Structure formats: C-alpha cells, structure tokens
Amino acid sequence: MSQNQDNFKRGTAELLVLYLLGKEDLYGYQIVKSFAEKSNGVYTMLEGSLYPVLYRLSDAGYISEYTKLAGKRRTRKYYHLEDAGKEYFKTLLKEYNEIIDSINKIMDK
C-alpha cells in the first residue's frame, strides 16, 4: 500500500468505524475483519492502527465500550455507537461527500 493510500485511510478511518458501529456493536477484530472483507482486501487496517481511533472516539464520547463473556473464561471488549457519535458520523459523512463532489467537479466528472 502506498503512502498516499495510508494518508487517505487515516482520514476516513473514523467515518468507517462509526458507520460499522451504527449497524451493530463490534469488538476490535470484527471491525478489522469487516474493513478487509467489505473492501475485498483493498482497505485493511491492523488492530494496532485501529485502537488509537477507537480511543479517540471513546474519549470524545462518540462511542462507549463494554465487556462481554465469550466462552467460559474469555471476555471481549465491544464498542457501541452513542447518540453523539451518530451526530458526529452525520457531520463526517457530509464533509466527506462535499470533498468527493468537489474533487469530481475539479476532475470534470
């Protein structure tokens, strides 16, 4: 993956995480797996890159977390989209669409 793709990913990671959490509560590995599966492997994210995004969103109050038993001894940390996160997602999506529209206009599309 090129440096340009990495920069683009950083700029869209919050948007995509919020989108996925808007569909259902997920744990970290599920988010990583969803990115790879839904993009046919083009948009991949390592768990180590995902967690800073989750921490930022959590610190801002956009998502919350809870643990749930998975099996007899293992627990998983799930992430949940809060109402503030739904509003933030709408703002990010609007900005994203405005940028994409502007790029298309510049490129005469």
XYZ file of N, CA, C and O in Angstrom:
436
model
N 0.848 -1.177 0.000
C 0.000 0.000 0.000
C 0.889 1.234 0.000
O 1.869 1.310 0.722
N 0.528 2.196 -0.781
C 1.328 3.412 -0.907
C 1.102 4.349 0.268
O 0.133 4.235 1.011
N 2.011 5.311 0.397
C 1.888 6.339 1.443
C 0.604 7.137 1.256
O -0.065 7.498 2.216
N 0.234 7.414 -0.001
C -0.995 8.162 -0.277
C -2.224 7.399 0.209
O -3.146 7.995 0.759
N -2.230 6.087 -0.010
C -3.362 5.287 0.469
C -3.421 5.298 1.989
O -4.494 5.353 2.573
N -2.264 5.243 2.638
C -2.235 5.298 4.098
C -2.803 6.618 4.603
O -3.561 6.649 5.567
N -2.443 7.725 3.960
C -2.969 9.034 4.361
C -4.479 9.090 4.184
O -5.192 9.619 5.028
N -4.957 8.558 3.076
C -6.393 8.551 2.822
C -7.113 7.695 3.862
O -8.166 8.067 4.371
N -6.536 6.555 4.210
C -7.138 5.685 5.222
C -7.266 6.386 6.561
O -8.289 6.289 7.222
N -6.210 7.099 6.949
C -6.264 7.814 8.235
C -7.407 8.823 8.236
O -8.073 9.017 9.244
N -7.639 9.441 7.107
C -8.689 10.445 7.016
C -10.091 9.875 6.986
O -11.058 10.595 7.230
N -10.235 8.611 6.689
C -11.563 8.001 6.595
C -11.831 6.958 7.690
O -12.957 6.479 7.801
N -10.849 6.647 8.486
C -10.998 5.573 9.484
C -12.126 5.854 10.463
O -12.948 4.968 10.736
N -12.198 7.080 10.997
C -13.257 7.391 11.955
C -14.629 7.248 11.310
O -15.541 6.678 11.907
N -14.759 7.758 10.109
C -16.026 7.675 9.385
C -16.473 6.221 9.243
O -17.625 5.879 9.530
N -15.562 5.366 8.827
C -15.914 3.966 8.586
C -16.183 3.202 9.878
O -17.095 2.372 9.927
N -15.411 3.486 10.910
C -15.657 2.827 12.208
C -17.038 3.215 12.726
O -17.814 2.347 13.161
N -17.361 4.493 12.665
C -18.682 4.936 13.128
C -19.794 4.309 12.294
O -20.836 3.925 12.836
N -19.579 4.195 10.990
C -20.580 3.564 10.131
C -20.831 2.115 10.564
O -21.982 1.702 10.730
N -19.755 1.359 10.735
C -19.909 -0.046 11.127
C -20.578 -0.185 12.487
O -21.442 -1.038 12.684
N -20.199 0.675 13.435
C -20.806 0.608 14.767
C -22.261 1.074 14.756
O -23.027 0.732 15.648
N -22.635 1.830 13.742
C -24.029 2.226 13.594
C -24.916 1.053 13.208
O -26.132 1.085 13.413
N -24.324 0.019 12.667
C -25.078 -1.177 12.284
C -25.201 -2.158 13.451
O -26.225 -2.797 13.609
N -24.122 -2.276 14.242
C -24.128 -3.194 15.381
C -22.900 -2.953 16.247
O -21.901 -2.414 15.778
N -22.977 -3.367 17.498
C -21.819 -3.308 18.384
C -20.810 -4.353 17.915
O -21.189 -5.482 17.560
N -19.545 -3.980 17.915
C -18.496 -4.867 17.429
C -17.285 -4.807 18.348
O -17.062 -3.807 19.018
N -16.475 -5.864 18.341
C -15.186 -5.804 19.015
C -14.112 -5.528 17.959
O -14.372 -5.597 16.755
N -12.939 -5.163 18.408
C -11.890 -4.682 17.516
C -11.606 -5.568 16.326
O -11.543 -5.096 15.182
N -11.414 -6.854 16.561
C -11.079 -7.743 15.458
C -12.205 -7.792 14.427
O -11.945 -7.878 13.221
N -13.455 -7.709 14.867
C -14.577 -7.702 13.926
C -14.518 -6.472 13.021
O -14.845 -6.555 11.841
N -14.115 -5.343 13.571
C -14.005 -4.123 12.778
C -12.917 -4.287 11.723
O -13.127 -4.005 10.537
N -11.756 -4.773 12.147
C -10.644 -5.003 11.221
C -11.069 -5.957 10.111
O -10.814 -5.725 8.927
N -11.718 -7.032 10.496
C -12.167 -8.048 9.541
C -13.206 -7.461 8.569
O -13.161 -7.735 7.373
N -14.112 -6.638 9.066
C -15.128 -6.014 8.212
C -14.488 -5.104 7.170
O -14.897 -5.099 6.010
N -13.491 -4.318 7.587
C -12.796 -3.443 6.638
C -12.242 -4.270 5.476
O -12.446 -3.934 4.315
N -11.532 -5.336 5.810
C -10.888 -6.156 4.782
C -11.913 -6.872 3.906
O -11.790 -6.875 2.676
N -12.921 -7.459 4.529
C -13.913 -8.223 3.763
C -14.744 -7.323 2.855
O -14.936 -7.623 1.678
N -15.248 -6.234 3.395
C -16.142 -5.369 2.617
C -15.415 -4.635 1.490
O -16.027 -4.235 0.516
N -14.097 -4.457 1.636
C -13.326 -3.765 0.596
C -12.579 -4.736 -0.316
O -11.748 -4.317 -1.113
N -12.866 -6.023 -0.174
C -12.150 -7.050 -0.938
C -10.644 -6.949 -0.740
O -9.866 -7.116 -1.673
N -10.233 -6.639 0.478
C -8.821 -6.599 0.827
C -8.099 -5.310 0.476
O -6.911 -5.184 0.753
N -8.784 -4.353 -0.124
C -8.134 -3.101 -0.510
C -7.922 -2.197 0.703
O -6.877 -1.574 0.855
N -8.895 -2.116 1.578
C -8.825 -1.249 2.752
C -8.611 -2.135 3.967
O -9.551 -2.683 4.525
N -7.363 -2.307 4.335
C -7.049 -3.125 5.502
C -6.518 -2.229 6.607
O -5.952 -1.170 6.342
N -6.738 -2.660 7.811
C -6.253 -1.910 8.960
C -5.798 -2.912 10.002
O -6.517 -3.858 10.317
N -4.607 -2.702 10.515
C -4.112 -3.550 11.589
C -4.798 -3.143 12.891
O -5.160 -1.979 13.073
N -4.950 -4.101 13.784
C -5.584 -3.788 15.069
C -4.820 -2.687 15.799
O -5.419 -1.829 16.437
N -3.503 -2.682 15.672
C -2.688 -1.662 16.318
C -2.957 -0.261 15.795
O -2.754 0.723 16.494
N -3.442 -0.160 14.571
C -3.809 1.137 13.996
C -5.251 1.504 14.345
O -5.603 2.679 14.396
N -6.069 0.497 14.564
C -7.477 0.729 14.872
C -7.670 1.275 16.284
O -8.473 2.182 16.491
N -6.943 0.749 17.247
C -7.213 1.108 18.641
C -7.012 2.590 18.946
O -7.818 3.160 19.697
N -6.023 3.274 18.387
C -5.965 4.728 18.621
C -7.221 5.455 18.119
O -7.682 6.411 18.746
N -7.788 4.987 17.026
C -9.033 5.567 16.502
C -10.157 5.322 17.510
O -10.918 6.237 17.849
N -10.257 4.110 18.001
C -11.297 3.778 18.978
C -11.124 4.596 20.256
O -12.105 5.083 20.825
N -9.886 4.761 20.706
C -9.643 5.540 21.927
C -10.049 6.996 21.735
O -10.652 7.605 22.628
N -9.723 7.577 20.572
C -10.107 8.970 20.298
C -11.622 9.133 20.304
O -12.170 10.077 20.887
N -12.299 8.200 19.634
C -13.764 8.261 19.573
C -14.386 8.072 20.947
O -15.370 8.723 21.295
N -13.792 7.198 21.739
C -14.291 6.958 23.094
C -14.049 8.173 23.989
O -14.948 8.599 24.721
N -12.856 8.740 23.917
C -12.529 9.918 24.733
C -13.450 11.088 24.409
O -13.776 11.897 25.282
N -13.876 11.184 23.150
C -14.762 12.272 22.724
C -16.219 12.003 23.076
O -17.072 12.875 22.903
N -16.522 10.796 23.547
C -17.893 10.447 23.914
C -18.743 9.969 22.754
O -19.960 9.842 22.891
N -18.118 9.679 21.620
C -18.860 9.226 20.440
C -19.179 7.736 20.488
O -20.158 7.290 19.905
N -18.340 6.989 21.174
C -18.589 5.552 21.350
C -18.351 5.209 22.814
O -17.680 5.945 23.539
N -18.924 4.092 23.225
C -18.658 3.566 24.558
C -18.208 2.130 24.391
O -18.266 1.568 23.300
N -17.769 1.542 25.463
C -17.294 0.167 25.405
C -17.842 -0.615 26.584
O -18.173 -0.051 27.622
N -17.965 -1.897 26.371
C -18.387 -2.798 27.440
C -17.765 -4.155 27.169
O -17.369 -4.457 26.045
N -17.640 -4.957 28.199
C -17.075 -6.293 28.027
C -18.195 -7.320 28.099
O -19.204 -7.126 28.787
N -17.969 -8.384 27.371
C -18.958 -9.451 27.296
C -18.208 -10.776 27.315
O -17.155 -10.907 26.682
N -18.754 -11.729 28.014
C -18.136 -13.041 28.101
C -18.233 -13.747 26.750
O -19.288 -13.773 26.122
N -17.100 -14.273 26.310
C -17.039 -15.033 25.055
C -16.401 -16.372 25.383
O -15.190 -16.485 25.482
N -17.218 -17.343 25.567
C -16.698 -18.628 26.022
C -16.734 -18.685 27.544
O -17.382 -17.884 28.202
N -16.002 -19.639 28.107
C -16.051 -19.831 29.558
C -15.209 -18.836 30.335
O -15.594 -18.417 31.411
N -14.059 -18.435 29.794
C -13.150 -17.568 30.543
C -12.805 -16.271 29.825
O -12.305 -15.356 30.442
N -13.036 -16.219 28.577
C -12.580 -15.098 27.766
C -13.631 -13.988 27.694
O -14.819 -14.255 27.562
N -13.172 -12.771 27.790
C -14.071 -11.635 27.608
C -13.609 -10.832 26.396
O -12.432 -10.845 26.044
N -14.550 -10.163 25.778
C -14.247 -9.301 24.642
C -14.771 -7.915 24.949
O -15.824 -7.751 25.543
N -14.026 -6.908 24.453
C -14.452 -5.529 24.612
C -15.197 -5.119 23.350
O -14.640 -5.123 22.253
N -16.468 -4.811 23.517
C -17.312 -4.368 22.411
C -17.428 -2.847 22.436
O -17.363 -2.225 23.498
N -17.627 -2.291 21.252
C -17.780 -0.853 21.105
C -19.191 -0.556 20.620
O -19.724 -1.273 19.774
N -19.769 0.499 21.177
C -21.152 0.867 20.913
C -21.212 2.331 20.493
O -20.586 3.191 21.120
N -21.970 2.621 19.447
C -22.130 3.985 18.955
C -23.144 4.725 19.817
O -24.287 4.293 19.967
N -22.723 5.857 20.380
C -23.591 6.691 21.207
C -24.311 7.717 20.332
O -23.943 7.929 19.182
N -25.325 8.366 20.884
C -26.067 9.381 20.134
C -25.144 10.486 19.611
O -25.289 10.943 18.478
N -24.187 10.908 20.432
C -23.232 11.936 19.992
C -22.416 11.430 18.804
O -22.072 12.197 17.901
N -22.123 10.137 18.795
C -21.385 9.535 17.686
C -22.204 9.490 16.411
O -21.665 9.643 15.308
N -23.503 9.303 16.552
C -24.383 9.311 15.378
C -24.378 10.696 14.736
O -24.333 10.820 13.513
N -24.412 11.721 15.563
C -24.374 13.094 15.047
C -23.020 13.406 14.420
O -22.948 14.044 13.366
N -21.950 12.960 15.069
C -20.604 13.167 14.533
C -20.454 12.439 13.192
O -19.860 12.973 12.253
N -21.000 11.233 13.101
C -20.958 10.490 11.843
C -21.639 11.284 10.729
O -21.117 11.385 9.620
N -22.808 11.841 11.021
C -23.522 12.635 10.014
C -22.670 13.806 9.539
O -22.628 14.112 8.343
N -21.988 14.457 10.465
C -21.119 15.580 10.119
C -19.959 15.115 9.241
O -19.656 15.732 8.210
N -19.305 14.028 9.650
C -18.190 13.500 8.857
C -18.643 13.073 7.468
O -17.949 13.325 6.476
N -19.800 12.429 7.386
C -20.304 11.960 6.097
C -20.613 13.140 5.176
O -20.298 13.104 3.984
N -21.204 14.179 5.730
C -21.497 15.383 4.944
C -20.203 15.985 4.404
O -20.105 16.319 3.220
N -19.190 16.114 5.267
C -17.898 16.659 4.844
C -17.247 15.771 3.782
O -16.698 16.266 2.801
N -17.295 14.470 3.986
C -16.725 13.521 3.032
C -17.400 13.688 1.664
O -16.725 13.789 0.638
N -18.726 13.726 1.657
C -19.456 13.868 0.387
C -19.159 15.195 -0.296
O -19.042 15.248 -1.531
N -19.016 16.260 0.477
C -18.671 17.555 -0.101
C -17.291 17.507 -0.760
O -17.094 18.052 -1.847
N -16.350 16.857 -0.098
C -14.999 16.745 -0.660
C -15.009 15.902 -1.935
O -14.414 16.288 -2.949
N -15.697 14.770 -1.905
C -15.770 13.907 -3.087
C -16.438 14.652 -4.240
O -15.960 14.609 -5.376
N -17.523 15.354 -3.955
C -18.198 16.136 -5.000
C -17.264 17.199 -5.581
O -17.218 17.404 -6.797
N -16.523 17.875 -4.732
C -15.600 18.907 -5.186
C -14.482 18.323 -6.046
O -14.105 18.898 -7.071
N -13.957 17.186 -5.620
C -12.908 16.518 -6.405
C -13.445 16.150 -7.777
O -12.792 16.362 -8.805
N -14.662 15.594 -7.815
C -15.269 15.216 -9.097
C -15.463 16.432 -9.993
O -15.270 16.346 -11.210
N -15.837 17.564 -9.418
C -16.014 18.776 -10.213
C -14.683 19.249 -10.772
O -14.607 19.661 -11.945
N -13.656 19.221 -9.962
C -12.336 19.629 -10.420
C -11.874 18.729 -11.569
O -11.281 19.195 -12.538
N -12.194 17.445 -11.459
C -11.776 16.488 -12.487
C -12.784 16.380 -13.615
O -12.727 15.468 -14.428
N -13.718 17.333 -13.667
C -14.726 17.390 -14.721
C -15.527 16.102 -14.844
O -15.836 15.644 -15.940
N -15.897 15.544 -13.731
C -16.709 14.308 -13.751
C -18.133 14.626 -13.427
O -18.491 15.491 -12.746
